[in-house]
Amino acid sequence: MAEETAVKDELVVSLEYTLRVEGEVIDATDASQGEAIQFIQGGKTIIPGLERELYGMTIGESKQVTVSPGDAYGEVDPGAFITLGKSDIPDTIPLEAGTELELRDQSGERLLGRIAEITGDQVRLDFNHPLAGKTLEFEVKVVALRPATPEELAHGHVHGPGGH
Ligand code: ZN
């Protein structure tokens, strides 16, 4: 089989990355430990705005990729805020901006949110993804490429050396 040297669909990509938001590192692989994420290119398992920029990258190549909110976790949805009275919040939850809390909607679905703001007796809760509205700054390096196996393509994910 021909050696795969550039990123294209149906290849398993091993990628080192650092993710910064507003200049702060919020996630990174540990390159000193040989750590990398693996995914099938074109499988839409990573953020679309990042996947798109990887096409054609070669093994060993590094790149800075800026992903706007629309291509990442979406814009902030004004409909994802709710306001409750302080007395509606359980005593165990500290009433300060940034505190995370979990509510259940009418169908029993768990919603993870956080306190956005406290004004007088009112508490404004934000149920947007924490990275909604944020521009993501990735620094990526392709460390390996190989063709995905037919089984991996059928499953839509990468298999480890020992199978699943
Ligand atoms: Zn599988």
CSV table of C-alpha atoms and ligand atoms in Angstrom, one decimal:
chain,number,residue,atom,x,y,z
A,1,MET,CA,0.0,0.0,0.0
A,2,ALA,CA,1.3,3.5,-0.8
A,3,GLU,CA,2.5,5.5,2.0
A,4,GLU,CA,0.0,8.2,3.0
A,5,THR,CA,1.7,11.6,3.3
A,6,ALA,CA,-1.1,14.2,3.3
A,7,VAL,CA,-4.4,14.5,5.1
A,8,LYS,CA,-7.4,13.4,3.1
A,9,ASP,CA,-10.7,11.7,3.8
A,10,GLU,CA,-10.7,8.2,5.3
A,11,LEU,CA,-7.3,8.5,6.8
A,12,VAL,CA,-6.7,8.1,10.5
A,13,VAL,CA,-5.0,11.3,11.6
A,14,SER,CA,-2.9,11.5,14.8
A,15,LEU,CA,-2.8,15.0,15.9
A,16,GLU,CA,-1.1,17.0,18.6
A,17,TYR,CA,-2.9,20.1,19.5
A,18,THR,CA,-3.1,23.0,21.9
A,19,LEU,CA,-6.4,24.9,22.2
A,20,ARG,CA,-6.4,28.5,23.4
A,21,VAL,CA,-9.3,30.7,24.0
A,22,GLU,CA,-8.7,34.4,24.6
A,23,GLY,CA,-5.0,33.6,24.9
A,24,GLU,CA,-5.4,31.0,27.6
A,25,VAL,CA,-4.6,27.3,27.1
A,26,ILE,CA,-7.8,25.4,27.9
A,27,ASP,CA,-6.9,22.0,26.4
A,28,ALA,CA,-3.8,20.3,25.0
A,29,THR,CA,-2.3,17.0,24.2
A,30,ASP,CA,1.0,16.2,26.0
A,31,ALA,CA,3.5,15.9,23.2
A,32,SER,CA,6.3,15.1,25.7
A,33,GLN,CA,4.3,11.9,26.4
A,34,GLY,CA,3.7,11.2,22.8
A,35,GLU,CA,0.0,12.0,23.3
A,36,ALA,CA,-2.1,12.7,20.3
A,37,ILE,CA,-5.8,12.5,19.4
A,38,GLN,CA,-6.8,10.1,16.6
A,39,PHE,CA,-9.8,10.4,14.4
A,40,ILE,CA,-10.9,9.6,10.9
A,41,GLN,CA,-10.6,12.6,8.6
A,42,GLY,CA,-13.9,13.5,7.0
A,43,GLY,CA,-15.8,11.6,9.7
A,44,LYS,CA,-17.1,14.8,11.3
A,45,THR,CA,-16.0,13.7,14.7
A,46,ILE,CA,-14.0,16.9,15.3
A,47,ILE,CA,-14.9,20.5,15.1
A,48,PRO,CA,-15.8,21.2,11.4
A,49,GLY,CA,-13.8,24.4,11.2
A,50,LEU,CA,-10.7,22.5,12.3
A,51,GLU,CA,-11.2,19.4,10.2
A,52,ARG,CA,-11.6,21.6,7.1
A,53,GLU,CA,-8.2,23.2,7.6
A,54,LEU,CA,-6.3,19.8,8.0
A,55,TYR,CA,-6.8,18.7,4.4
A,56,GLY,CA,-3.4,18.5,2.6
A,57,MET,CA,-1.3,18.8,5.8
A,58,THR,CA,1.7,16.5,5.7
A,59,ILE,CA,3.2,14.4,8.5
A,60,GLY,CA,5.3,16.7,10.8
A,61,GLU,CA,3.6,19.8,9.5
A,62,SER,CA,2.3,22.4,12.1
A,63,LYS,CA,-0.4,25.0,11.6
A,64,GLN,CA,-2.3,27.6,13.5
A,65,VAL,CA,-6.0,27.4,12.9
A,66,THR,CA,-8.5,30.0,14.1
A,67,VAL,CA,-12.1,28.7,14.2
A,68,SER,CA,-14.9,31.1,14.5
A,69,PRO,CA,-17.8,30.3,16.9
A,70,GLY,CA,-20.1,29.3,14.0
A,71,ASP,CA,-17.7,26.6,13.0
A,72,ALA,CA,-17.1,25.5,16.6
A,73,TYR,CA,-19.6,25.4,19.4
A,74,GLY,CA,-22.0,28.0,17.9
A,75,GLU,CA,-23.0,31.5,18.8
A,76,VAL,CA,-24.3,32.3,22.2
A,77,ASP,CA,-28.1,31.5,22.1
A,78,PRO,CA,-30.1,34.2,24.0
A,79,GLY,CA,-32.8,31.6,24.4
A,80,ALA,CA,-30.5,29.5,26.5
A,81,PHE,CA,-30.6,31.8,29.5
A,82,ILE,CA,-33.2,31.6,32.2
A,83,THR,CA,-33.8,33.8,35.2
A,84,LEU,CA,-34.8,32.4,38.5
A,85,GLY,CA,-35.3,33.9,41.9
A,86,LYS,CA,-32.6,33.3,44.5
A,87,SER,CA,-35.0,31.3,46.6
A,88,ASP,CA,-35.4,28.8,43.7
A,89,ILE,CA,-31.7,27.9,43.9
A,90,PRO,CA,-30.9,25.1,46.4
A,91,ASP,CA,-29.0,26.3,49.5
A,92,THR,CA,-26.1,24.0,48.6
A,93,ILE,CA,-25.2,26.0,45.5
A,94,PRO,CA,-22.9,29.0,46.1
A,95,LEU,CA,-24.6,32.1,44.6
A,96,GLU,CA,-21.8,33.5,42.6
A,97,ALA,CA,-21.1,34.0,38.9
A,98,GLY,CA,-19.5,31.0,37.3
A,99,THR,CA,-20.9,28.4,39.6
A,100,GLU,CA,-22.0,25.4,37.7
A,101,LEU,CA,-25.3,23.7,38.3
A,102,GLU,CA,-27.5,21.0,36.9
A,103,LEU,CA,-31.2,21.3,36.4
A,104,ARG,CA,-33.7,18.9,34.9
A,105,ASP,CA,-36.2,20.0,32.3
A,106,GLN,CA,-39.8,18.8,32.1
A,107,SER,CA,-38.8,15.6,30.3
A,108,GLY,CA,-36.2,14.9,32.9
A,109,GLU,CA,-33.3,15.7,30.6
A,110,ARG,CA,-30.2,17.0,32.6
A,111,LEU,CA,-29.1,20.5,31.7
A,112,LEU,CA,-25.7,21.7,32.7
A,113,GLY,CA,-25.5,25.4,33.2
A,114,ARG,CA,-23.8,28.1,35.2
A,115,ILE,CA,-24.6,31.2,37.0
A,116,ALA,CA,-24.1,34.1,34.6
A,117,GLU,CA,-25.1,37.0,36.8
A,118,ILE,CA,-26.9,37.9,40.0
A,119,THR,CA,-28.9,41.0,40.1
A,120,GLY,CA,-30.8,41.8,43.3
A,121,ASP,CA,-33.0,38.7,44.0
A,122,GLN,CA,-32.6,37.4,40.5
A,123,VAL,CA,-30.2,34.8,39.3
A,124,ARG,CA,-29.5,34.6,35.6
A,125,LEU,CA,-28.5,31.1,34.4
A,126,ASP,CA,-26.6,30.3,31.2
A,127,PHE,CA,-27.2,26.9,29.5
A,128,ASN,CA,-25.0,27.6,26.5
A,129,HIS,CA,-22.0,25.4,25.9
A,130,PRO,CA,-19.1,27.0,27.8
A,131,LEU,CA,-17.3,27.6,24.5
A,132,ALA,CA,-20.3,29.0,22.7
A,133,GLY,CA,-19.5,32.4,21.2
A,134,LYS,CA,-15.8,31.8,21.6
A,135,THR,CA,-13.2,31.9,18.8
A,136,LEU,CA,-10.9,28.9,19.2
A,137,GLU,CA,-7.2,29.2,18.4
A,138,PHE,CA,-5.7,25.8,17.7
A,139,GLU,CA,-2.1,25.0,17.2
A,140,VAL,CA,-1.9,21.6,15.6
A,141,LYS,CA,0.7,19.2,14.3
A,142,VAL,CA,0.1,16.1,12.2
A,143,VAL,CA,2.2,13.3,13.7
A,144,ALA,CA,1.0,10.2,11.8
A,145,LEU,CA,-1.4,9.2,9.0
A,146,ARG,CA,-2.6,5.8,8.0
A,147,PRO,CA,-5.6,4.5,6.0
A,148,ALA,CA,-8.6,3.6,8.2
A,149,THR,CA,-9.5,0.0,8.0
A,150,PRO,CA,-12.9,-1.0,6.5
A,151,GLU,CA,-14.1,-1.9,10.0
A,152,GLU,CA,-13.1,1.6,11.3
A,153,LEU,CA,-14.9,3.3,8.4
A,154,ALA,CA,-18.0,1.2,9.1
A,155,HIS,CA,-17.9,2.1,12.8
A,156,GLY,CA,-17.0,5.7,12.2
A,157,HIS,CA,-14.2,5.7,14.8
A,158,VAL,CA,-10.6,4.6,15.3
A,159,HIS,CA,-9.8,1.3,16.8
A,160,GLY,CA,-6.9,0.8,19.1
A,161,PRO,CA,-4.1,-1.7,18.6
A,162,GLY,CA,-6.1,-4.4,20.4
A,163,GLY,CA,-9.4,-3.8,18.8
A,164,HIS,CA,-11.9,-1.7,20.7
B,1,ZN,ZN,-15.7,0.2,16.4
